Amino acid sequence: MAASTRLQVRAMVMCLLCLLSAPSLVAARSYGLEATAVADGVWVVEGTTENFSPANGGNIVNTGFIETDAGVVVIDTGPSRRYGEALRALIARHSDQPVTHVLLTHHHPDHVFGNQAFPEHTLYMLPRGRELLARDGPAFAENMYRLVGDWMRGTELVVPPNTLSPGVLTVGTRRLRLMAFAGHTGSDLVVLDETSGVLFASDLVFYNRALTTPQTPGLARWAEELQQLRTLPFRVLVPGHGPVSDGGAALAQMADYLSWLDHALTQAARRGLSRSEVMQMAIPERFAAVAGRRYELVRTTTHLYPGYEKAALELLANPEATPGSQ
Amino acid sequence: MGRWIAVTLMLLTGLARAAALPDDPLRSPMWEYNLVRYLGDEAQVVIDDRVALKVPGFAEDSAQVPLTVDLSAFPGPIRQLVSWVDFNPVPLLFKLTPEAAQPRLIALNFRVQQATAVRVAAQADDGRWHIGSADVDAAGGGCTAPSMTAANPDWQTAFGTIRGGAFSPVPGHTRFKFHTLHPMDSGMVGNVPAFRIDDVRLHDLASDRLLLRMRLAESAAENPMFVFELAGERRAVRLWMRDNNGNLFERELALGEGG
Ligand SMILES: [Zn+2]
């Protein structure tokens, strides 16, 4: 009796609080996702090229979905539960088909933290990506709560139960070619819809947005894989971050940026530059359109420059330990 | 009577002290406290961007934040160089004393526990301290995260591995760079006792003269990477380091042909 009264009072207080604060909060925290058709039955939901922030709620990523006559295939679920739910509602506005496959390209938080909005049995990932997500997911989640705040409310890590293997995935009459790469995170899924010629390159390609390197096995590997992407028969290229295009300029910019970065870090290490000097080094004018380049250079220097430094320094023997030196 | 004089003197000293210190450009509450703590009560302090402190605006890895002190625009020799991180549990990073050589540039990595101001103070020949400052934002934890080195099962065989390189970035100056595998446990994490290099010296190889000496403190990062750029031609040096457990590390390094 007393307890239920207390609950009622608490409920009333909560409602009052809701009434007072709801309009501004709700308006501020809607992603306002929109789907752009890039081919017949293929849509892309484009995010900004900014960094994670409380203003964008982590919507800095491109997701997509493909309609088949046997269900909808989704590519990546976005940065939060709220995003995933908005994406699912958006899909329902464009297709009557149920979602049968959610293909998660890699384990970065902006691509997989909307998983909760989809039935678990529809979630698929490459085996290595799944392992990486199970390992790094909790730390990523903590970081996301810190970086984008309340947008993450209710978001929990869901590791997909199903694994993918490279090859052709046929859904209805669509043939999706699944390819496993590693340049960005060690496990990067690329999806080519052979029916429409749309290539979902995910984060192997950043366009007009500086690439991110915390998990890359190395820039040389990444550059090599980019060459392989160039040979694929696509008409439309969807990068993980940045605008959709026919792909020519995007791949050229990406290859140019990768090779500049690799070369600049190698040269800096050979000249003995310190890490903070490298973080401040000049970025060529031709990359003026690449958003976030200085910020990502600071991060990349932290992640990768120590390896370049190590290669440029020689192992010094202990003079005391050299036989016959006494 | 005597008591009043003492109180008045204290007040006057307090006022004089407050008047002598310039305002902190970064408005850190630790400004005065750390100036007095590391430079002393009587320190004459000026703010001087010719003591160029380069740190990133944010720490991507709070256990390894790079710091470079560039003195190339600073006129005249210095007597000492002191650096600290305002909000670290033990703020001090290093105290460096030039002996036979003047440093033009020093770089190393530090740990950061939270967003903080970072300082470097160069004492000019007239005794005055010239301060360079920078802010670094950080998610934190760099001082209380366990060492990565000790977590690696192979670390004991790699312990004390030293790599180095000599460079001449500008004619007439020589830059030496050293990387040492050492856990540099600060003694502030759990039950792990302090185990860190605290004394670093650079000697001229031919004459064995001491060129400079650096006392490293708790804010220094593990696996230290030092850059020492010295004014004047230095063909070859001997690096000498000692940790608080008495381990000695000595290496020789010469500027290569056409280096
Ligand atoms: Zn990514």
Coordinates of C-alpha atoms and ligand atoms in Angstrom, one line a residue:
Chain A
M1 CA 0.0 0.0 0.0
A2 CA 2.6 2.5 1.1
A3 CA 4.9 1.2 -1.6
S4 CA 2.4 1.7 -4.3
T5 CA 1.7 5.2 -3.1
R6 CA 5.3 5.9 -3.2
L7 CA 5.5 4.6 -6.8
Q8 CA 2.6 6.7 -7.8
V9 CA 4.2 9.8 -6.3
R10 CA 7.4 8.9 -8.0
A11 CA 5.6 8.4 -11.3
M12 CA 3.9 11.8 -11.0
V13 CA 7.3 13.5 -10.3
M14 CA 8.8 11.7 -13.3
C15 CA 6.0 12.8 -15.5
L16 CA 6.4 16.4 -14.4
L17 CA 10.1 16.1 -15.2
C18 CA 9.2 14.6 -18.6
L19 CA 6.8 17.4 -19.4
L20 CA 9.4 20.0 -18.3
S21 CA 12.3 18.6 -20.2
A22 CA 11.0 16.4 -22.9
P23 CA 10.4 18.8 -25.8
S24 CA 13.9 20.1 -26.0
L25 CA 15.5 16.7 -25.3
V26 CA 13.5 14.8 -27.9
A27 CA 14.2 17.4 -30.5
A28 CA 17.9 17.4 -29.8
R29 CA 18.2 13.6 -29.8
S30 CA 16.6 12.5 -33.0
Y31 CA 19.1 11.3 -35.6
G32 CA 16.7 12.4 -38.5
L33 CA 18.1 9.6 -40.7
E34 CA 17.3 9.7 -44.3
A35 CA 17.9 7.0 -47.0
T36 CA 19.2 7.9 -50.4
A37 CA 18.6 5.4 -53.2
V38 CA 21.9 4.8 -55.0
A39 CA 20.6 2.0 -57.3
D40 CA 17.4 0.1 -57.7
G41 CA 16.6 -1.4 -54.3
V42 CA 19.8 -0.1 -52.7
W43 CA 19.8 2.7 -50.1
V44 CA 22.6 4.5 -48.2
V45 CA 22.1 6.4 -45.0
E46 CA 24.9 9.0 -45.0
G47 CA 26.5 10.4 -41.8
T48 CA 28.6 13.4 -41.3
T49 CA 32.4 13.4 -41.6
E50 CA 32.9 14.9 -38.1
N51 CA 34.4 13.3 -35.0
F52 CA 32.2 11.7 -32.4
S53 CA 30.5 14.4 -30.4
P54 CA 27.4 15.0 -28.2
A55 CA 26.1 17.2 -31.0
N56 CA 26.1 14.4 -33.7
G57 CA 25.4 11.4 -31.4
G58 CA 28.0 9.4 -33.2
N59 CA 26.2 9.6 -36.6
I60 CA 29.5 10.0 -38.5
V61 CA 29.1 6.8 -40.4
N62 CA 27.4 5.4 -43.6
T63 CA 25.1 2.5 -43.3
G64 CA 23.0 0.9 -46.0
F65 CA 20.3 -1.6 -47.0
I66 CA 19.5 -3.7 -50.0
E67 CA 16.0 -5.0 -50.8
T68 CA 15.7 -8.5 -52.3
D69 CA 12.6 -10.6 -53.0
A70 CA 13.5 -12.7 -50.0
G71 CA 14.2 -10.0 -47.4
V72 CA 16.3 -7.0 -46.6
V73 CA 20.1 -7.1 -46.2
V74 CA 21.4 -4.4 -43.9
I75 CA 25.0 -3.2 -43.9
D76 CA 26.1 -1.9 -40.5
T77 CA 23.9 -0.7 -37.7
G78 CA 25.4 2.6 -36.5
P79 CA 26.7 4.0 -33.3
S80 CA 23.9 3.4 -30.7
R81 CA 20.7 1.5 -30.0
R82 CA 18.8 4.7 -30.8
Y83 CA 20.4 4.8 -34.2
G84 CA 19.7 1.1 -34.9
E85 CA 16.1 1.7 -34.0
A86 CA 15.8 4.7 -36.3
L87 CA 17.5 2.7 -39.0
R88 CA 15.1 -0.1 -38.7
A89 CA 12.1 2.3 -38.8
L90 CA 13.6 3.9 -41.9
I91 CA 14.0 0.5 -43.6
A92 CA 10.4 -0.3 -42.9
R93 CA 9.4 3.0 -44.7
H94 CA 11.2 1.8 -47.9
S95 CA 10.5 -1.9 -47.9
D96 CA 7.8 -4.3 -46.8
Q97 CA 10.3 -7.1 -46.7
P98 CA 11.6 -8.3 -43.3
V99 CA 15.3 -7.8 -42.4
T100 CA 16.9 -11.3 -42.9
H101 CA 20.6 -10.4 -42.9
V102 CA 22.6 -7.7 -41.0
L103 CA 26.2 -7.8 -42.3
L104 CA 28.6 -6.1 -39.9
T105 CA 31.6 -4.9 -41.7
H106 CA 34.1 -4.5 -38.8
H107 CA 34.2 -4.1 -35.1
H108 CA 34.4 -0.3 -34.7
P109 CA 31.7 1.1 -32.5
D110 CA 30.1 3.5 -35.0
H111 CA 29.3 0.4 -37.2
V112 CA 28.0 -2.1 -34.7
F113 CA 26.4 -0.5 -31.6
G114 CA 22.9 -0.4 -33.3
N115 CA 22.8 -4.2 -33.3
Q116 CA 20.3 -4.4 -30.5
A117 CA 17.6 -3.0 -32.8
F118 CA 17.7 -6.1 -35.0
P119 CA 16.8 -9.8 -34.2
E120 CA 19.9 -11.5 -33.0
H121 CA 19.6 -14.4 -35.5
T122 CA 20.0 -11.9 -38.4
L123 CA 23.4 -10.6 -37.3
Y124 CA 26.5 -11.8 -39.3
M125 CA 30.2 -11.0 -39.1
L126 CA 33.5 -12.4 -40.2
P127 CA 34.9 -14.7 -37.6
R128 CA 38.0 -12.5 -36.8
G129 CA 35.8 -9.4 -36.6
R130 CA 33.6 -11.2 -34.1
E131 CA 36.6 -12.0 -31.9
L132 CA 37.8 -8.4 -32.1
L133 CA 34.3 -7.1 -31.2
A134 CA 34.1 -9.5 -28.2
R135 CA 37.6 -8.3 -27.1
D136 CA 37.4 -4.6 -27.7
G137 CA 33.6 -4.0 -27.5
P138 CA 33.3 -3.2 -23.8
A139 CA 36.1 -0.6 -24.0
F140 CA 34.6 0.9 -27.1
A141 CA 31.2 1.2 -25.4
E142 CA 32.8 3.0 -22.4
N143 CA 34.5 5.4 -24.8
M144 CA 31.3 6.0 -26.7
Y145 CA 29.4 6.9 -23.6
R146 CA 32.1 9.4 -22.8
L147 CA 32.3 10.9 -26.3
V148 CA 28.6 11.2 -27.3
G149 CA 26.8 10.9 -23.9
D150 CA 23.1 10.4 -23.6
W151 CA 22.6 9.3 -27.2
M152 CA 24.1 6.0 -26.0
R153 CA 21.4 5.4 -23.4
G154 CA 20.4 1.7 -23.3
T155 CA 23.1 0.7 -25.8
E156 CA 24.6 -2.7 -25.1
L157 CA 27.2 -4.7 -26.9
V158 CA 25.7 -7.5 -29.0
V159 CA 28.2 -9.9 -30.6
P160 CA 26.6 -11.5 -33.7
P161 CA 25.9 -15.2 -33.3
N162 CA 26.5 -15.9 -37.0
T163 CA 29.7 -15.9 -38.9
L164 CA 30.3 -15.2 -42.5
S165 CA 32.7 -16.6 -45.0
P166 CA 34.0 -14.9 -48.1
G167 CA 32.2 -15.9 -51.3
V168 CA 28.8 -15.3 -52.8
L169 CA 25.8 -14.8 -50.5
T170 CA 22.6 -15.3 -52.5
V171 CA 19.5 -13.7 -51.0
G172 CA 16.5 -14.1 -53.3
T173 CA 17.6 -13.1 -56.7
R174 CA 20.5 -10.9 -55.5
R175 CA 24.1 -12.0 -55.5
L176 CA 26.3 -10.4 -52.9
R177 CA 30.0 -10.9 -53.2
L178 CA 31.5 -10.9 -49.7
M179 CA 35.3 -10.2 -49.4
A180 CA 37.5 -10.3 -46.3
F181 CA 40.2 -7.6 -46.1
A182 CA 42.3 -6.5 -43.1
G183 CA 43.8 -3.1 -43.8
H184 CA 41.6 -1.0 -41.5
T185 CA 41.1 -3.2 -38.5
G186 CA 42.5 -6.7 -39.2
S187 CA 39.0 -7.8 -40.3
D188 CA 37.2 -5.7 -42.8
L189 CA 34.2 -7.0 -44.8
V190 CA 33.6 -5.5 -48.2
V191 CA 30.2 -6.2 -50.0
L192 CA 29.7 -6.0 -53.7
D193 CA 26.1 -6.2 -54.8
E194 CA 26.7 -7.9 -58.2
T195 CA 23.1 -7.2 -59.3
S196 CA 23.4 -3.4 -59.0
G197 CA 27.1 -2.8 -59.0
V198 CA 27.1 -1.0 -55.7
L199 CA 30.3 -1.6 -53.6
F200 CA 30.0 -1.2 -49.9
A201 CA 33.7 -0.6 -49.2
S202 CA 33.2 0.2 -45.5
D203 CA 36.2 1.7 -43.8
L204 CA 38.7 0.5 -46.3
V205 CA 37.7 3.8 -48.0
F206 CA 37.3 7.1 -46.3
Y207 CA 36.4 9.9 -48.8
N208 CA 36.9 13.6 -47.8
R209 CA 37.5 12.3 -44.3
A210 CA 40.8 11.4 -42.8
L211 CA 41.3 7.7 -42.3
T212 CA 41.5 6.3 -38.7
T213 CA 44.3 3.9 -37.7
P214 CA 44.0 2.6 -34.1
Q215 CA 43.7 -1.0 -35.3
T216 CA 45.3 -1.1 -38.7
P217 CA 48.0 -3.8 -39.3
G218 CA 49.9 -1.2 -41.3
L219 CA 49.5 1.4 -44.0
A220 CA 51.3 -0.7 -46.7
R221 CA 48.8 -3.5 -46.2
W222 CA 45.9 -1.1 -46.5
A223 CA 47.3 0.5 -49.7
E224 CA 47.7 -3.0 -51.2
E225 CA 44.1 -3.9 -50.5
L226 CA 43.0 -0.6 -52.0
Q227 CA 44.6 -1.7 -55.3
Q228 CA 42.5 -4.8 -55.1
L229 CA 39.3 -2.8 -54.7
R230 CA 40.1 -0.9 -57.8
T231 CA 39.8 -4.0 -59.9
L232 CA 36.3 -4.8 -58.8
P233 CA 33.4 -4.3 -61.3
F234 CA 31.4 -1.6 -59.4
R235 CA 29.5 1.4 -60.6
V236 CA 28.8 3.1 -57.2
L237 CA 31.2 3.2 -54.3
V238 CA 29.9 3.6 -50.7
P239 CA 32.7 4.5 -48.4
G240 CA 32.5 3.9 -44.6
H241 CA 32.8 7.7 -44.1
G242 CA 32.1 10.4 -46.7
P243 CA 30.0 10.9 -49.8
V244 CA 28.8 8.2 -52.2
S245 CA 30.3 8.5 -55.7
D246 CA 31.3 6.5 -58.8
G247 CA 34.4 5.8 -56.7
G248 CA 37.2 7.0 -59.0
A249 CA 38.1 10.2 -57.1
A250 CA 37.5 8.5 -53.7
L251 CA 39.9 5.6 -54.4
A252 CA 42.5 8.0 -55.9
Q253 CA 42.3 10.3 -52.9
M254 CA 42.5 7.4 -50.5
A255 CA 45.5 5.9 -52.2
D256 CA 47.2 9.3 -52.4
Y257 CA 46.6 10.0 -48.7
L258 CA 47.8 6.6 -47.6
S259 CA 51.0 6.8 -49.6
W260 CA 51.7 10.3 -48.5
L261 CA 51.2 9.3 -44.8
D262 CA 53.4 6.2 -45.1
H263 CA 56.1 8.2 -46.9
A264 CA 55.9 11.2 -44.5
L265 CA 56.2 9.0 -41.4
T266 CA 59.1 7.1 -42.9
Q267 CA 61.0 10.3 -43.8
A268 CA 60.3 11.9 -40.4
A269 CA 61.7 8.8 -38.6
R270 CA 64.8 8.9 -40.8
R271 CA 65.3 12.5 -39.9
G272 CA 64.9 11.7 -36.2
L273 CA 61.8 13.8 -35.6
S274 CA 60.1 13.6 -32.3
R275 CA 56.5 12.5 -32.0
S276 CA 55.2 16.0 -31.3
E277 CA 57.1 17.4 -34.2
V278 CA 55.4 14.8 -36.5
M279 CA 52.0 15.7 -35.1
Q280 CA 52.6 19.3 -36.2
M281 CA 54.1 18.5 -39.6
A282 CA 52.7 20.2 -42.7
I283 CA 49.8 18.4 -44.5
P284 CA 49.9 19.0 -48.3
E285 CA 47.4 21.5 -49.6
R286 CA 45.9 18.9 -52.0
F287 CA 44.3 17.3 -48.9
A288 CA 42.4 20.5 -47.9
A289 CA 39.1 18.7 -48.6
V290 CA 40.0 15.8 -46.2
A291 CA 38.0 16.6 -43.0
G292 CA 39.7 15.8 -39.6
R293 CA 43.2 15.4 -41.1
R294 CA 45.1 17.2 -38.3
Y295 CA 43.2 15.4 -35.6
E296 CA 43.7 12.0 -37.2
L297 CA 47.4 12.8 -37.8
V298 CA 47.8 13.3 -34.1
R299 CA 46.1 9.9 -33.5
T300 CA 48.0 8.1 -36.3
T301 CA 51.3 9.4 -35.0
T302 CA 50.4 7.9 -31.6
H303 CA 49.4 4.6 -33.1
L304 CA 51.9 4.1 -35.9
Y305 CA 54.9 6.4 -35.6
P306 CA 56.6 4.3 -32.8
G307 CA 56.9 1.5 -35.4
Y308 CA 58.5 3.8 -38.0
E309 CA 60.9 5.1 -35.3
K310 CA 61.9 1.6 -34.3
A311 CA 62.7 0.8 -37.9
A312 CA 64.8 3.9 -38.2
L313 CA 66.9 3.4 -35.0
E314 CA 69.6 0.8 -34.8
L315 CA 69.9 -1.7 -32.0
L316 CA 72.8 -0.6 -29.8
A317 CA 75.0 -3.2 -28.2
N318 CA 76.0 -3.0 -24.6
P319 CA 79.8 -2.1 -24.8
E320 CA 80.3 -3.9 -21.4
A321 CA 78.8 -7.1 -22.7
T322 CA 81.0 -7.3 -25.8
P323 CA 83.5 -10.1 -25.4
G324 CA 87.1 -8.9 -25.4
S325 CA 86.2 -5.3 -24.7
Q326 CA 87.9 -5.4 -21.3
Chain B
M1 CA 55.9 43.4 19.3
G2 CA 58.2 40.8 17.8
R3 CA 55.2 38.7 16.8
W4 CA 53.7 41.7 15.0
I5 CA 56.8 42.2 13.0
A6 CA 56.9 38.5 12.1
V7 CA 53.2 38.7 10.9
T8 CA 53.8 41.9 9.0
L9 CA 56.8 40.4 7.3
M10 CA 54.8 37.3 6.4
L11 CA 52.1 39.4 4.9
L12 CA 54.6 41.5 3.0
T13 CA 56.4 38.4 1.7
G14 CA 53.0 37.0 0.7
L15 CA 52.1 40.1 -1.2
A16 CA 55.5 40.5 -2.8
R17 CA 55.3 36.8 -3.9
A18 CA 51.9 37.2 -5.3
A19 CA 52.9 40.4 -7.2
A20 CA 56.0 38.9 -8.6
L21 CA 54.3 35.9 -10.3
P22 CA 52.6 36.6 -13.6
D23 CA 49.1 35.3 -14.2
D24 CA 48.9 31.8 -15.6
P25 CA 47.9 32.0 -19.3
L26 CA 46.1 28.7 -18.8
R27 CA 44.5 29.6 -15.5
S28 CA 45.4 26.4 -13.7
P29 CA 44.7 26.4 -10.0
M30 CA 48.1 24.6 -9.6
W31 CA 50.1 27.4 -11.2
E32 CA 51.5 29.1 -8.1
Y33 CA 51.8 26.0 -6.0
N34 CA 53.9 24.1 -8.5
L35 CA 56.0 27.1 -9.4
V36 CA 57.0 27.5 -5.7
R37 CA 57.3 23.7 -5.3
Y38 CA 59.7 23.2 -8.3
L39 CA 61.4 26.5 -8.7
G40 CA 61.5 27.7 -5.1
D41 CA 60.1 30.7 -3.2
E42 CA 62.4 33.3 -4.6
A43 CA 62.0 32.3 -8.3
Q44 CA 61.7 35.2 -10.7
V45 CA 59.3 34.0 -13.4
V46 CA 58.4 35.3 -16.8
I47 CA 56.1 33.8 -19.5
D48 CA 58.0 33.2 -22.7
D49 CA 56.9 31.4 -25.9
R50 CA 60.5 31.2 -27.0
V51 CA 60.5 28.2 -24.6
A52 CA 58.4 26.4 -27.2
L53 CA 56.5 23.5 -25.7
K54 CA 54.9 21.2 -28.2
V55 CA 52.3 18.7 -26.9
P56 CA 49.2 17.5 -28.7
G57 CA 45.9 19.2 -27.7
F58 CA 44.6 15.8 -26.6
A59 CA 46.1 12.5 -25.4
E60 CA 45.2 9.7 -27.8
D61 CA 47.1 7.4 -25.4
S62 CA 47.3 8.9 -21.9
A63 CA 50.2 6.6 -21.0
Q64 CA 52.3 8.0 -23.8
V65 CA 51.8 11.7 -24.5
P66 CA 54.7 13.2 -26.5
L67 CA 56.4 16.4 -25.3
T68 CA 59.0 18.4 -27.2
V69 CA 60.7 21.5 -25.8
D70 CA 62.2 23.5 -28.6
L71 CA 64.7 26.2 -27.4
S72 CA 66.0 27.1 -30.8
A73 CA 64.4 30.6 -30.6
F74 CA 65.6 31.1 -27.0
P75 CA 68.6 33.5 -26.8
G76 CA 71.5 32.5 -24.8
P77 CA 72.4 29.5 -22.7
I78 CA 70.3 28.0 -20.0
R79 CA 71.2 26.8 -16.5
Q80 CA 68.4 24.4 -16.0
L81 CA 65.2 23.0 -17.6
V82 CA 62.4 21.8 -15.4
S83 CA 59.1 20.2 -16.6
W84 CA 55.9 19.2 -14.8
V85 CA 52.3 18.2 -15.4
D86 CA 50.0 20.2 -13.2
F87 CA 47.4 17.6 -12.3
N88 CA 49.4 14.4 -12.2
P89 CA 49.7 12.7 -8.8
V90 CA 53.4 13.5 -8.8
P91 CA 53.6 16.4 -11.3
L92 CA 57.3 16.4 -11.9
L93 CA 58.5 15.1 -15.3
F94 CA 62.2 16.0 -15.3
K95 CA 65.0 18.3 -14.3
L96 CA 67.7 18.8 -16.8
T97 CA 71.1 20.4 -16.2
P98 CA 73.3 21.2 -19.2
E99 CA 77.0 20.7 -18.5
A100 CA 79.4 20.9 -21.4
A101 CA 76.6 21.1 -24.0
Q102 CA 73.5 23.3 -24.4
P103 CA 70.3 21.5 -25.4
R104 CA 68.4 23.1 -28.3
L105 CA 65.6 20.5 -28.3
I106 CA 64.5 17.8 -25.8
A107 CA 61.7 15.3 -26.4
L108 CA 60.2 12.5 -24.3
N109 CA 56.8 11.0 -23.5
F110 CA 54.8 11.5 -20.3
R111 CA 51.8 10.0 -18.6
V112 CA 48.7 12.0 -17.9
Q113 CA 46.0 11.3 -15.3
Q114 CA 43.4 13.9 -16.5
A115 CA 43.1 17.0 -18.6
T116 CA 45.9 19.3 -17.4
A117 CA 48.4 22.1 -18.1
V118 CA 51.9 21.0 -18.9
R119 CA 54.9 23.3 -18.1
V120 CA 58.5 23.7 -19.0
A121 CA 60.7 26.2 -17.2
A122 CA 64.1 27.3 -18.6
Q123 CA 66.4 29.2 -16.3
A124 CA 68.4 31.8 -18.1
D125 CA 71.9 32.8 -17.2
D126 CA 70.6 35.7 -15.1
G127 CA 68.7 33.3 -12.9
R128 CA 65.2 34.2 -14.2
W129 CA 62.8 31.4 -15.2
H130 CA 61.1 31.5 -18.6
I131 CA 58.0 29.4 -18.7
G132 CA 56.3 27.7 -21.7
S133 CA 52.9 26.1 -21.1
A134 CA 50.4 24.0 -23.0
D135 CA 47.1 22.3 -22.3
V136 CA 46.4 18.6 -23.0
D137 CA 43.0 17.1 -22.8
A138 CA 42.8 13.4 -21.7
A139 CA 40.3 10.8 -20.8
G140 CA 42.7 9.9 -18.1
G141 CA 44.2 6.9 -16.4
G142 CA 47.7 7.2 -17.8
C143 CA 49.3 7.2 -14.3
T144 CA 47.2 4.4 -12.9
A145 CA 47.2 2.0 -15.9
P146 CA 49.4 -1.0 -15.4
S147 CA 52.5 -1.1 -17.4
M148 CA 52.2 -2.7 -20.9
T149 CA 55.8 -3.8 -20.7
A150 CA 55.4 -6.0 -17.6
A151 CA 52.1 -7.5 -19.1
N152 CA 54.1 -8.9 -21.9
P153 CA 55.5 -12.3 -21.0
D154 CA 58.7 -11.7 -23.0
W155 CA 59.5 -8.4 -21.3
Q156 CA 62.3 -9.7 -19.2
T157 CA 64.4 -10.8 -22.2
A158 CA 63.7 -7.5 -23.9
F159 CA 64.3 -5.5 -20.7
G160 CA 67.0 -2.9 -21.3
T161 CA 67.0 -3.2 -25.1
I162 CA 68.2 0.1 -26.4
R163 CA 67.9 1.5 -29.9
G164 CA 69.4 4.7 -31.0
G165 CA 70.1 7.1 -33.9
A166 CA 72.1 10.2 -34.5
F167 CA 71.0 12.9 -36.9
S168 CA 72.0 16.4 -38.0
P169 CA 68.7 18.2 -38.6
V170 CA 70.4 21.7 -38.9
P171 CA 74.1 22.3 -39.7
G172 CA 76.0 22.7 -36.5
H173 CA 73.5 20.8 -34.3
T174 CA 73.4 17.1 -33.6
R175 CA 70.3 15.2 -32.5
F176 CA 70.5 11.9 -30.6
K177 CA 67.5 9.7 -30.2
F178 CA 67.3 6.7 -27.8
H179 CA 64.6 4.2 -27.1
T180 CA 64.8 1.9 -24.0
L181 CA 62.6 -1.0 -23.0
H182 CA 61.9 -0.4 -19.3
P183 CA 58.5 -0.6 -17.4
M184 CA 59.2 2.7 -15.6
D185 CA 56.7 1.7 -12.9
S186 CA 56.0 4.9 -11.0
G187 CA 55.1 3.1 -7.7
M188 CA 51.6 4.6 -7.8
V189 CA 49.8 1.6 -9.4
G190 CA 48.4 -1.0 -7.0
N191 CA 51.1 -2.9 -5.2
V192 CA 53.7 -2.5 -8.0
P193 CA 56.8 -0.9 -6.4
A194 CA 58.6 1.9 -8.1
F195 CA 60.9 0.6 -10.8
R196 CA 62.1 3.3 -13.1
I197 CA 65.1 5.0 -14.7
D198 CA 65.7 8.2 -12.7
D199 CA 69.1 9.3 -13.9
V200 CA 70.1 9.9 -17.5
R201 CA 73.5 11.3 -18.6
L202 CA 75.0 12.1 -21.9
H203 CA 78.8 12.1 -22.3
D204 CA 81.1 13.1 -25.1
L205 CA 82.6 9.8 -26.2
A206 CA 86.1 11.1 -27.1
S207 CA 86.7 13.3 -24.0
D208 CA 84.2 11.6 -21.7
R209 CA 83.0 15.0 -20.5
L210 CA 79.5 15.1 -19.2
L211 CA 77.4 17.0 -21.7
L212 CA 74.1 17.0 -19.8
R213 CA 72.2 15.3 -17.1
M214 CA 68.5 14.6 -16.7
R215 CA 66.7 13.5 -13.5
L216 CA 63.5 11.8 -14.5
A217 CA 60.5 11.8 -12.3
E218 CA 57.2 9.8 -11.9
S219 CA 55.4 11.5 -14.8
A220 CA 57.8 9.9 -17.3
A221 CA 56.2 7.3 -19.6
E222 CA 57.3 3.7 -19.8
N223 CA 59.8 2.5 -22.5
P224 CA 61.3 6.0 -22.7
M225 CA 62.1 7.6 -26.0
F226 CA 64.5 10.5 -25.6
V227 CA 65.5 13.1 -28.2
F228 CA 68.4 15.3 -27.3
E229 CA 69.4 17.9 -29.8
L230 CA 72.6 19.7 -28.8
A231 CA 74.2 22.9 -30.0
G232 CA 77.5 22.3 -31.6
E233 CA 79.0 19.4 -33.5
R234 CA 79.0 16.2 -31.5
R235 CA 80.3 13.2 -33.5
A236 CA 79.7 10.6 -30.8
V237 CA 78.2 10.3 -27.4
R238 CA 77.9 7.8 -24.5
L239 CA 74.5 7.4 -23.0
W240 CA 74.5 6.4 -19.3
M241 CA 71.3 5.6 -17.4
R242 CA 70.5 4.1 -14.0
D243 CA 67.2 2.9 -12.5
N244 CA 66.2 3.0 -8.9
N245 CA 67.1 -0.7 -8.5
G246 CA 70.7 0.0 -9.5
N247 CA 70.6 -1.3 -13.0
L248 CA 73.0 0.5 -15.2
F249 CA 72.5 1.0 -19.0
E250 CA 75.4 2.3 -21.1
R251 CA 75.5 2.7 -24.9
E252 CA 77.6 4.5 -27.4
L253 CA 76.3 6.2 -30.5
A254 CA 78.1 8.0 -33.3
L255 CA 76.8 10.2 -36.1
G256 CA 77.0 8.0 -39.2
E257 CA 78.6 8.8 -42.5
G258 CA 76.5 11.5 -44.2
G259 CA 74.0 11.2 -41.4
Ligands
ZN1 ZN 36.2 1.8 -38.8

